[in-house]
PDB file of C-alpha atoms and ligand atoms in Angstrom:
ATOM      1  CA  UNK A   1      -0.706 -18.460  20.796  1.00  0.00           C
ATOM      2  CA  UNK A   2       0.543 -16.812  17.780  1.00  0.00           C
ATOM      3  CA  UNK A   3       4.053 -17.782  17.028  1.00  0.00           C
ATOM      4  CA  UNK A   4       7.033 -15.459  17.362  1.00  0.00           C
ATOM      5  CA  UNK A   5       8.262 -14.152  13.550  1.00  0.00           C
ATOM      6  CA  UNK A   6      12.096 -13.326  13.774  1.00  0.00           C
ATOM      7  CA  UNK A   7      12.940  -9.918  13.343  1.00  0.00           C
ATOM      8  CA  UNK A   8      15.668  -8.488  11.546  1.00  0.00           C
ATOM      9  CA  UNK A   9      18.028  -5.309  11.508  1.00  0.00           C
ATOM     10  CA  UNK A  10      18.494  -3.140   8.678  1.00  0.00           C
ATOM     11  CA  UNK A  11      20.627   0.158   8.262  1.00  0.00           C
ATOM     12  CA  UNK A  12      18.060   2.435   6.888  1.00  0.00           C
ATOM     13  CA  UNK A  13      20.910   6.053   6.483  1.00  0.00           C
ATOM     14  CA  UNK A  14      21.477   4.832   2.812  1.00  0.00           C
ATOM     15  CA  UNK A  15      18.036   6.063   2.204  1.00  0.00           C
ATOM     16  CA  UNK A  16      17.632   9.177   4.465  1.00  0.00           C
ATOM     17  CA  UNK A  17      20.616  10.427   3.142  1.00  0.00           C
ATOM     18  CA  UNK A  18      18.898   9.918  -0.563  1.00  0.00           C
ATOM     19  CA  UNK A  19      15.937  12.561  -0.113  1.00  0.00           C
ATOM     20  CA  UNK A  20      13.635  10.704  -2.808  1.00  0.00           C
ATOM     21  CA  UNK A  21       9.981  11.108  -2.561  1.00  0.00           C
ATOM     22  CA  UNK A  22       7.884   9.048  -0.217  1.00  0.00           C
ATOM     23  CA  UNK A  23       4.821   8.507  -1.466  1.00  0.00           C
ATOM     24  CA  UNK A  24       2.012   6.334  -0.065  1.00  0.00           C
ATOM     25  CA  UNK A  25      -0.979   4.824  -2.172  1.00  0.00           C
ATOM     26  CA  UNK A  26      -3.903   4.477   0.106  1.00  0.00           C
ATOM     27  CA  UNK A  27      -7.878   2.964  -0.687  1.00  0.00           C
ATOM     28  CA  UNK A  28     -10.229   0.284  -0.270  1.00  0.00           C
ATOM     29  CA  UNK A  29      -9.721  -3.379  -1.487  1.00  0.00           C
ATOM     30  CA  UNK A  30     -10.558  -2.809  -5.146  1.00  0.00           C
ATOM     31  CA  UNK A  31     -10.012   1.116  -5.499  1.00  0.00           C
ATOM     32  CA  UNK A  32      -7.634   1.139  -7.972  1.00  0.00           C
ATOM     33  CA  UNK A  33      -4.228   1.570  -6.189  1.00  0.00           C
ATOM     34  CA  UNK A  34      -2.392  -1.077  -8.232  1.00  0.00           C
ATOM     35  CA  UNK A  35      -3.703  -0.116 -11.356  1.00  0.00           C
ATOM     36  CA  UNK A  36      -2.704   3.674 -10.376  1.00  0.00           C
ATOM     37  CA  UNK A  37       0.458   2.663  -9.172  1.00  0.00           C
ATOM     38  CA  UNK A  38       1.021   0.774 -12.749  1.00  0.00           C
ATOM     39  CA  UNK A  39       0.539   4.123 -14.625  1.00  0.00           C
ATOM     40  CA  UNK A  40       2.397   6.180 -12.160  1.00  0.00           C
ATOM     41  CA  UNK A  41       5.449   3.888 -12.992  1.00  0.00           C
ATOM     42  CA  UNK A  42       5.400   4.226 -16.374  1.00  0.00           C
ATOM     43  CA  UNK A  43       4.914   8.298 -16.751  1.00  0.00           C
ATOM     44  CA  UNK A  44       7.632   8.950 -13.284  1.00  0.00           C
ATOM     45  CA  UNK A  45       9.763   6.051 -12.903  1.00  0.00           C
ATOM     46  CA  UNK A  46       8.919   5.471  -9.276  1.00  0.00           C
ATOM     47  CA  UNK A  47       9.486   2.390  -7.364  1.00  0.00           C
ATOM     48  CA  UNK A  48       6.108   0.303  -6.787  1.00  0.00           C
ATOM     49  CA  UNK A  49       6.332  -1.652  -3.626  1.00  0.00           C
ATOM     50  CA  UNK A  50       3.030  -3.027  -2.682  1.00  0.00           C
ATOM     51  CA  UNK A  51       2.862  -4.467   0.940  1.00  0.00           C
ATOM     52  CA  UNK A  52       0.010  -6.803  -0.252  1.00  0.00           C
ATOM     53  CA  UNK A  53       2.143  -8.286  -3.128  1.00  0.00           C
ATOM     54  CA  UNK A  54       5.481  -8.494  -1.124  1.00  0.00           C
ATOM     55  CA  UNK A  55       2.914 -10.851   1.420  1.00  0.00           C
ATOM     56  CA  UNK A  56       2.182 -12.570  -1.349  1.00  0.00           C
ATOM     57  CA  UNK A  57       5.924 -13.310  -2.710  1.00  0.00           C
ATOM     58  CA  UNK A  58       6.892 -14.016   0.621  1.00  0.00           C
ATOM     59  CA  UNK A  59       3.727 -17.219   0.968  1.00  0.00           C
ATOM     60  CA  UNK A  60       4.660 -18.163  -2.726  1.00  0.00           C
ATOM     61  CA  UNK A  61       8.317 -18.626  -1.104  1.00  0.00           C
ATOM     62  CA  UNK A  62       7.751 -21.022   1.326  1.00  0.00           C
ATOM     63  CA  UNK A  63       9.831 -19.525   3.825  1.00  0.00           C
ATOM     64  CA  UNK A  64       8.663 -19.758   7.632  1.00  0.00           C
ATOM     65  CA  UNK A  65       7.795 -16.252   7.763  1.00  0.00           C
ATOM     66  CA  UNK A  66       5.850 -17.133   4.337  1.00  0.00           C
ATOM     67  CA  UNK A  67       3.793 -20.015   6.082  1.00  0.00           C
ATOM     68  CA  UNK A  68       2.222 -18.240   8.952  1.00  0.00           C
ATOM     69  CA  UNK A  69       0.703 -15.331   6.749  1.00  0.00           C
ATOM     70  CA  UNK A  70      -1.544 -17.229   4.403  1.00  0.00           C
ATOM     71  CA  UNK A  71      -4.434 -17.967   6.430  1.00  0.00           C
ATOM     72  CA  UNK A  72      -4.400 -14.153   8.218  1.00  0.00           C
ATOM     73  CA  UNK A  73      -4.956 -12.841   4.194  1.00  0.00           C
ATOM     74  CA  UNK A  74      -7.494 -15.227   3.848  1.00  0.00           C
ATOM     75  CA  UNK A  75      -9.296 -14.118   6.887  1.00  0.00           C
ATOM     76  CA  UNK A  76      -8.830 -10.313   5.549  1.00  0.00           C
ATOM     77  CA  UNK A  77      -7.247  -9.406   8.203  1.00  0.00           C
ATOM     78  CA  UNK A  78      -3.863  -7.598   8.690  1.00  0.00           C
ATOM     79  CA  UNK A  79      -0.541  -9.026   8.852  1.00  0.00           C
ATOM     80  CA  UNK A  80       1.228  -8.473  11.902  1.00  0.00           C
ATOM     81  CA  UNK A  81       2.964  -4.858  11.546  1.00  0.00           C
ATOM     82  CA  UNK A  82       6.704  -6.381  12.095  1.00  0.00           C
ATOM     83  CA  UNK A  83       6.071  -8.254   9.333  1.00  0.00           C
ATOM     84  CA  UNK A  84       5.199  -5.836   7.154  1.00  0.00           C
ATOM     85  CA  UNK A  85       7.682  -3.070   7.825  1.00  0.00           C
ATOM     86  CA  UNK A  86      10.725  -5.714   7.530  1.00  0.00           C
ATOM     87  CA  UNK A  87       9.286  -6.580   4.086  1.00  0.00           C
ATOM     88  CA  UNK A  88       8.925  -2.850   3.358  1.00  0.00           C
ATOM     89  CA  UNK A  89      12.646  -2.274   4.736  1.00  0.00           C
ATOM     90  CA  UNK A  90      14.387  -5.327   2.471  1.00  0.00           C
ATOM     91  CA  UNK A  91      12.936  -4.094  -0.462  1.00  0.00           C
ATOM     92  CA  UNK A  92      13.637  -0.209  -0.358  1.00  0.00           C
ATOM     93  CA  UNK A  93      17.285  -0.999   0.622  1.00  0.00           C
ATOM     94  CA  UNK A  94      17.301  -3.449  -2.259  1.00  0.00           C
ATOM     95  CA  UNK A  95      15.761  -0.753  -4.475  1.00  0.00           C
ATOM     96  CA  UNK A  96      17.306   2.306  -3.719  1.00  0.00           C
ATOM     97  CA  UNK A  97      20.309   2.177  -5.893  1.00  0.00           C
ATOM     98  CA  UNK A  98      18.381   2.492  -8.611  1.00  0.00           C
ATOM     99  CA  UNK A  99      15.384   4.277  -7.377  1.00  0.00           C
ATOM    100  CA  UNK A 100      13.634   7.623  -8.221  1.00  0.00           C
ATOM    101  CA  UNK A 101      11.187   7.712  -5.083  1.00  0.00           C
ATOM    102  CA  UNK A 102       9.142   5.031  -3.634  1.00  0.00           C
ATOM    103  CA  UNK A 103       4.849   4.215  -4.018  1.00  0.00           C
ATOM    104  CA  UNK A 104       4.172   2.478  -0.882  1.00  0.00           C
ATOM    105  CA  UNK A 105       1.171   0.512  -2.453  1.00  0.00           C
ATOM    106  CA  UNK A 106      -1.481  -0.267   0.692  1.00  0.00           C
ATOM    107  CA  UNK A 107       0.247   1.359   3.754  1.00  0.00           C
ATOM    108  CA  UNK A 108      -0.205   2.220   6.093  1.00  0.00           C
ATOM    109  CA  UNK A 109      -3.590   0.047   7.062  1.00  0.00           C
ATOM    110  CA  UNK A 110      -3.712   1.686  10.382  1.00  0.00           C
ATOM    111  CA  UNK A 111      -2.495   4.815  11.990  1.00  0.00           C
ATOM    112  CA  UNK A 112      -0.016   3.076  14.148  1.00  0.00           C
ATOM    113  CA  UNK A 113       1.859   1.389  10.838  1.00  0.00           C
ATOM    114  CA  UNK A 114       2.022   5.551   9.738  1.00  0.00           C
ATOM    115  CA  UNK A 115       3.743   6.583  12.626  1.00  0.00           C
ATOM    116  CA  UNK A 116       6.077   3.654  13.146  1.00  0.00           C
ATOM    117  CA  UNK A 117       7.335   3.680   9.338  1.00  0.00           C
ATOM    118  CA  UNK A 118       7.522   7.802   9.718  1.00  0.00           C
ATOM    119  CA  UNK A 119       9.823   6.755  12.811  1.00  0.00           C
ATOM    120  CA  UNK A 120      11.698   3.615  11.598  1.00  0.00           C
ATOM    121  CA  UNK A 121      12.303   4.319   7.798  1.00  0.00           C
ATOM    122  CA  UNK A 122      11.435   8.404   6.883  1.00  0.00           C
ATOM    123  CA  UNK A 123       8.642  10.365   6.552  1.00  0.00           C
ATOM    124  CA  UNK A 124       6.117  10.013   3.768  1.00  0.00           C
ATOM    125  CA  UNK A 125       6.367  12.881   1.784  1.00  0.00           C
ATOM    126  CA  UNK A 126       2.238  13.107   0.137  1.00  0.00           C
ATOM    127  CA  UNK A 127      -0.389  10.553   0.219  1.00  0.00           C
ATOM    128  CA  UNK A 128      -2.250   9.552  -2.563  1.00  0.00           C
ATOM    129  CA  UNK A 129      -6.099   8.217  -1.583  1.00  0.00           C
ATOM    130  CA  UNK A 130      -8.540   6.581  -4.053  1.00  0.00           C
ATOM    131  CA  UNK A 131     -11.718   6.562  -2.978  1.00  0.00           C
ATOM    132  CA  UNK A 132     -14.838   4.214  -4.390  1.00  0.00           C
ATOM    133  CA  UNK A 133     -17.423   2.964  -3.038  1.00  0.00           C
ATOM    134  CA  UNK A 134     -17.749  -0.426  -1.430  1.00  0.00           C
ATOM    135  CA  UNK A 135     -20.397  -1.328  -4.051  1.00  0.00           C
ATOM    136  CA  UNK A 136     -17.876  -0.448  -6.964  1.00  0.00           C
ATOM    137  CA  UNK A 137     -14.754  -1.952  -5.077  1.00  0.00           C
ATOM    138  CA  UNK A 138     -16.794  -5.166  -4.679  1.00  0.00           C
ATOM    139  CA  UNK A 139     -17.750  -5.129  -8.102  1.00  0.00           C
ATOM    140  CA  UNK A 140     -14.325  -4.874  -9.471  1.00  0.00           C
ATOM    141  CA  UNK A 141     -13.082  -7.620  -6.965  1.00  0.00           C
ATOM    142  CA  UNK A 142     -15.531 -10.334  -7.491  1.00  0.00           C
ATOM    143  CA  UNK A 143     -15.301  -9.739 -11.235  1.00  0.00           C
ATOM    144  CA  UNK A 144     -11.212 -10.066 -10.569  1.00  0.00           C
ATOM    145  CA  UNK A 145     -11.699 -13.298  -8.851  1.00  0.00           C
ATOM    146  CA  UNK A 146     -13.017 -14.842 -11.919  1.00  0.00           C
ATOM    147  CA  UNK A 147      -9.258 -15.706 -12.485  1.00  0.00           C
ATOM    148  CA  UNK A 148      -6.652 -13.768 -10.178  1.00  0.00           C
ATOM    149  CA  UNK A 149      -6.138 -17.019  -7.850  1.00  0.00           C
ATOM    150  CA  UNK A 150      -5.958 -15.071  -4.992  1.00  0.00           C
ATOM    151  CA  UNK A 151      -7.151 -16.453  -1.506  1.00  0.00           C
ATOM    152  CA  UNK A 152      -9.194 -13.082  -0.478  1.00  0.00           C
ATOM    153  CA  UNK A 153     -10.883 -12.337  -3.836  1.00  0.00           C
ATOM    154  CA  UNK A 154     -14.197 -14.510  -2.816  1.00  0.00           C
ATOM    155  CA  UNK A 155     -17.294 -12.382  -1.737  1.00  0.00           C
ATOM    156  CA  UNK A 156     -17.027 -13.629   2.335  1.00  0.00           C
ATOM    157  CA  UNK A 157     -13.373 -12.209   2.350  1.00  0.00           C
ATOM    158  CA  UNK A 158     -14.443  -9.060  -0.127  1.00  0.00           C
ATOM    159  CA  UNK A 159     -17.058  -8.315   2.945  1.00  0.00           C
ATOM    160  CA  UNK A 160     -14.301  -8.608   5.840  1.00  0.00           C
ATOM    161  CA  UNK A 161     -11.933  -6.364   3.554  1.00  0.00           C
ATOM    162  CA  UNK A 162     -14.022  -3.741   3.457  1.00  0.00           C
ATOM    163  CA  UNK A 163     -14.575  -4.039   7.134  1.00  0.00           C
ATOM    164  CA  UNK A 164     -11.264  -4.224   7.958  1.00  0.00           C
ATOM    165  CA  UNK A 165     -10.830  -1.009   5.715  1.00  0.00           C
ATOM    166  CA  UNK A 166     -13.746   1.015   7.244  1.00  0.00           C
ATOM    167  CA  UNK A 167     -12.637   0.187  10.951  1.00  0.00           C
ATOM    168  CA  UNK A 168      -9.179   0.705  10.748  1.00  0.00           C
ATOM    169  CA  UNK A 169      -7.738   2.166   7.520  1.00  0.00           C
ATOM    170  CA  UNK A 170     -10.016   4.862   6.396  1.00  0.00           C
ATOM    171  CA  UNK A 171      -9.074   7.216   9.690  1.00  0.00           C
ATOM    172  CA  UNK A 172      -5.410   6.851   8.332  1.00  0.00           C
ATOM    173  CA  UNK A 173      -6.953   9.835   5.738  1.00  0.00           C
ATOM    174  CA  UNK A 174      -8.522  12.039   8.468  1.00  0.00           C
ATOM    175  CA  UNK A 175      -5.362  11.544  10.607  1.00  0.00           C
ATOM    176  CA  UNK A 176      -2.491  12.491   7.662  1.00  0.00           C
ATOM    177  CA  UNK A 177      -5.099  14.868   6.154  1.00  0.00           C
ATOM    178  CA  UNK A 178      -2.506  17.807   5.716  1.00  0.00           C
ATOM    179  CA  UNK A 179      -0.002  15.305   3.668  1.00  0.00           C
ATOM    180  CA  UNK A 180      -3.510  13.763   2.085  1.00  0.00           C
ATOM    181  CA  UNK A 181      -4.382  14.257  -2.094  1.00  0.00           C
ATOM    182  CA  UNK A 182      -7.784  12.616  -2.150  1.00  0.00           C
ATOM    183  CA  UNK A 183      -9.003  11.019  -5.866  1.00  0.00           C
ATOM    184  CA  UNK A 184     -12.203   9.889  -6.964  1.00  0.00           C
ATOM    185  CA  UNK A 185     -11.830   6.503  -8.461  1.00  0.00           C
ATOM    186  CA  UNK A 186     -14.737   5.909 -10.021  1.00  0.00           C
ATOM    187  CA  UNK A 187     -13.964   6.710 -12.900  1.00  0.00           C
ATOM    188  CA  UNK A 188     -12.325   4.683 -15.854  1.00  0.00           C
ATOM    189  CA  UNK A 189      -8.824   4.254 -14.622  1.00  0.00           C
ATOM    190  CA  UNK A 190      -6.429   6.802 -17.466  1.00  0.00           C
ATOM    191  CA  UNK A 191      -8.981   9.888 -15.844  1.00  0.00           C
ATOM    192  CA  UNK A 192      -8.780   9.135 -12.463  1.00  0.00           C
ATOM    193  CA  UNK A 193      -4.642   9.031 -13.431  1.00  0.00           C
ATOM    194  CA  UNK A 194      -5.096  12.667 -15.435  1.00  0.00           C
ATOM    195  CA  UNK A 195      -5.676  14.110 -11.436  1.00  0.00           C
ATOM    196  CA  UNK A 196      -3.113  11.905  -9.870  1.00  0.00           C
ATOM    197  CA  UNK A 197      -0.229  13.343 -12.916  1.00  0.00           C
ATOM    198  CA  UNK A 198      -1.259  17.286 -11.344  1.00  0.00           C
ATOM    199  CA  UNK A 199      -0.386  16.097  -8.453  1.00  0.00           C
ATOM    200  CA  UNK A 200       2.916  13.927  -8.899  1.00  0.00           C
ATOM    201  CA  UNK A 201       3.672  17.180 -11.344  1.00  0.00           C
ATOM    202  CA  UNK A 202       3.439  19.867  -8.489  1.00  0.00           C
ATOM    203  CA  UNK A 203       5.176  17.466  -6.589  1.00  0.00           C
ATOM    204  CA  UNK A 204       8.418  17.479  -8.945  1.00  0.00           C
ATOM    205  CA  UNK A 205       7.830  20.983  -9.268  1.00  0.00           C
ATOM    206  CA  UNK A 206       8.293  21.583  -5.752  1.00  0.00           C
ATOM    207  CA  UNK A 207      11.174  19.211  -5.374  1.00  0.00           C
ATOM    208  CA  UNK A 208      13.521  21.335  -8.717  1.00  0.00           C
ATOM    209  CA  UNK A 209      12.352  24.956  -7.260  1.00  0.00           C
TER     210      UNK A 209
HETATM  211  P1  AP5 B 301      -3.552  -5.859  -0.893  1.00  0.00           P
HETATM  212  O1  AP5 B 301      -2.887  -6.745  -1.867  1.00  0.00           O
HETATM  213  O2  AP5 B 301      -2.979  -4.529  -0.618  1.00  0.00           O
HETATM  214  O3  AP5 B 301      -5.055  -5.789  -1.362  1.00  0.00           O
HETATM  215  P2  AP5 B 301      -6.179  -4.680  -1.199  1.00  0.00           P
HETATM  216  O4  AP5 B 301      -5.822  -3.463  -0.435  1.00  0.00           O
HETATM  217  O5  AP5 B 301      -7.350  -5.428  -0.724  1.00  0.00           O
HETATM  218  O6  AP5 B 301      -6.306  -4.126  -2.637  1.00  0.00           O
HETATM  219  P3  AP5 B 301      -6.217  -4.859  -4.015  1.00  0.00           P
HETATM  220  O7  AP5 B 301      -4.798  -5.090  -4.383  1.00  0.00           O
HETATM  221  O8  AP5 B 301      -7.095  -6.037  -4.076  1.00  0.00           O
HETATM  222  O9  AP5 B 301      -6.881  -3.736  -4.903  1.00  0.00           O
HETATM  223  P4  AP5 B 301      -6.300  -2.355  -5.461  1.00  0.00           P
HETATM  224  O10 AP5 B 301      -6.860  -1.194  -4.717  1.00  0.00           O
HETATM  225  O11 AP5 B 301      -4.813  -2.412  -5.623  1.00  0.00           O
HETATM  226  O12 AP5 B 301      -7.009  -2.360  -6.858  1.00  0.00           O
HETATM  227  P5  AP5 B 301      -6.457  -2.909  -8.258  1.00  0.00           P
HETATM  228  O13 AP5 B 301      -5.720  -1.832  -8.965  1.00  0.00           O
HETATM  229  O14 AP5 B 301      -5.774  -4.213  -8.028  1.00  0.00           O
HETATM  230  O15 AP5 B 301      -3.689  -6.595   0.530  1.00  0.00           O
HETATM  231  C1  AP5 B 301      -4.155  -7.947   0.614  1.00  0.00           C
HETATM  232  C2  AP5 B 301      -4.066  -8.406   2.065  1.00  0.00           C
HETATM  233  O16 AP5 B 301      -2.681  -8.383   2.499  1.00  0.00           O
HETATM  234  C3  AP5 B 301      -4.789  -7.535   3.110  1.00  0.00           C
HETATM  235  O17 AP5 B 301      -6.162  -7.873   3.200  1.00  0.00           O
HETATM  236  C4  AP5 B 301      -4.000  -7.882   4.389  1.00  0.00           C
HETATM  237  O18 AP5 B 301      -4.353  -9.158   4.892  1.00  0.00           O
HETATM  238  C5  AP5 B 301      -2.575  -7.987   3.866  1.00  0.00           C
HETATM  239  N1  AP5 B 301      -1.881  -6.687   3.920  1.00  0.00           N
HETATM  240  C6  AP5 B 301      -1.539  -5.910   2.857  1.00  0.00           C
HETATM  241  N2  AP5 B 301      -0.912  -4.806   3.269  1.00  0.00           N
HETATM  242  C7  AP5 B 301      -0.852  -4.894   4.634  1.00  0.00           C
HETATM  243  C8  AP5 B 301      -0.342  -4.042   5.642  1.00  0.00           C
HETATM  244  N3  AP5 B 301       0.232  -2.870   5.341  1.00  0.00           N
HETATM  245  N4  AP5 B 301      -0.470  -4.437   6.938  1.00  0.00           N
HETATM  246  C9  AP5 B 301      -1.050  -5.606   7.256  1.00  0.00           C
HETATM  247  N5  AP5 B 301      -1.561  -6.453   6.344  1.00  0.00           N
HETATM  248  C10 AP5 B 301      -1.472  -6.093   5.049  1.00  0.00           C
HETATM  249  O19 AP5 B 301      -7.827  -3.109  -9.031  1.00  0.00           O
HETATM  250  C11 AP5 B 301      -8.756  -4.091  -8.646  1.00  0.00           C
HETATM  251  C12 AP5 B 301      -9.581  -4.473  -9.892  1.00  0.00           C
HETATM  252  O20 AP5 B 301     -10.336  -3.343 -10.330  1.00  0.00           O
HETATM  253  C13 AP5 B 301      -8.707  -4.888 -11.091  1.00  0.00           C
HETATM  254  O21 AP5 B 301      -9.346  -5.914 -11.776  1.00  0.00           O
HETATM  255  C14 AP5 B 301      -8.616  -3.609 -11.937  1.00  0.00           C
HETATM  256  O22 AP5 B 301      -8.439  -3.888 -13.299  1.00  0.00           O
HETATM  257  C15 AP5 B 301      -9.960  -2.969 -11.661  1.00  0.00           C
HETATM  258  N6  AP5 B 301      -9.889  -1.496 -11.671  1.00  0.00           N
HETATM  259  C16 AP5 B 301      -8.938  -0.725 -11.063  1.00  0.00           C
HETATM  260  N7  AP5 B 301      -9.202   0.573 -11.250  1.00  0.00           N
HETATM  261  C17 AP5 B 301     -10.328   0.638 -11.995  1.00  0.00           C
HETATM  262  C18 AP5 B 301     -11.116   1.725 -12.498  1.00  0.00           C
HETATM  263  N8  AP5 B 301     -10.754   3.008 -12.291  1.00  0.00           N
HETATM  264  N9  AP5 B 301     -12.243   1.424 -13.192  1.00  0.00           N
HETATM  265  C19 AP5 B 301     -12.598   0.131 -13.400  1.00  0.00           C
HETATM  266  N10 AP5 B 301     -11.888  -0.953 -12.966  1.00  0.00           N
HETATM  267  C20 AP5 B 301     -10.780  -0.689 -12.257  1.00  0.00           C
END
């Protein structure tokens, strides 16, 4: 059996009290939603937190919680959701001083991770989706692989990804489909960002009216 990870408390008021935008970056393995979130940064000033990369930083660590994560990535499957929201919660609280809103890179990966961070943290205020197809999002991952390092670029893993995001993330879109901004993202990456800027525009629009 699975060993217990130890959970921790956090006092999340700091940041309802704060009111910033909520956004979450949703898509395949390989849509784009780094590279997105990358441009985003630079033209808004958000706050990038990418569950996927805080995984990572937390296996490059060595801590306990660190050790027991590795070999679920490299299955391409997802990390347990206690894991993931503490992550999420340490670095928004460490953020949030300084912060102009947050881009929740890859969550939620399943409905249930929506609702709980909706419940435990605050709501998200729009989702951003980039949608490719698995032949492009394989593409751009094997071709990554040629030197990223990472454990789950390989084509078996690529092919469980995908699964995993078919069967469990993709009905995240249908269910939040009222807070949903779908992009297509196969384009070259500065025109797929020209629809995402509307968007993020209206949003700030919205937010000084
Ligand atoms: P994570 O790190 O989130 O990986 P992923 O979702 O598989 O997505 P990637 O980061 O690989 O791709 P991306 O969409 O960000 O694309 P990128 O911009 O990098 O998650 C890894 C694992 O961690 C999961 O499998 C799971 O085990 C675990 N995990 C993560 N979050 C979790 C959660 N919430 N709950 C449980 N477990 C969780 O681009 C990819 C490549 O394509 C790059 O080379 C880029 O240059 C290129 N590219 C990007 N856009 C374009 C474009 N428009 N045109 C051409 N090339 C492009």
């Amino acid at each position: 059996m699975a060993e217990q990870i130890a959970r921790k408390e956090y006092d999340l008021s700091p940041l309802k009290n704060a009111n910033l935008p909520m956004i979450w970056v949703l898509g395949g393995p390989g849509s784009g939603k780094g590279t997105q979130c990358d441009l985003i940064v630079k033209k808004y000033g958000y706050t990038h937190l990418s569950s996927g990369d805080l995984l990572r930083a937390e296996v490059a660590s060595g801590s306990e919680r660190g050790k027991q994560l590795n070999a679920i990535m490299e299955k391409g499957e997802l990390v347990s959701l206690d894991v993931v929201m503490d992550l999420l919660k340490e670095a928004i609280l460490a953020n949030l001083p300084t912060s102009k809103g947050f881009l929740i890179d890859g969550y939620p990966r399943d409905i249930c991770q929506g609702e709980i961070f909706e419940k435990e943290i605050v709501p998200c205020t729009v989702i951003l989706f980039f949608n490719a197809s698995d032949e492009t999002m394989k593409e751009r991952l094997l071709s990554r692989g040629k030197s990223s390092g990472r454990v789950d670029d390989n084509e078996e893993t690529i092919m469980k990804r995908l699964k995993t995001f078919h069967d469990l993330s993709a009905p995240v879109v249908e269910h939040y489909k009222d807070k949903c901004k779908t992009f297509c993202a196969e384009q070259p990456p500065e025109q797929v960002f020209c629809g995402v800027s509307q968007c993020l525009d209206a949003l700030q629009q919205q937010a000084c009216a």
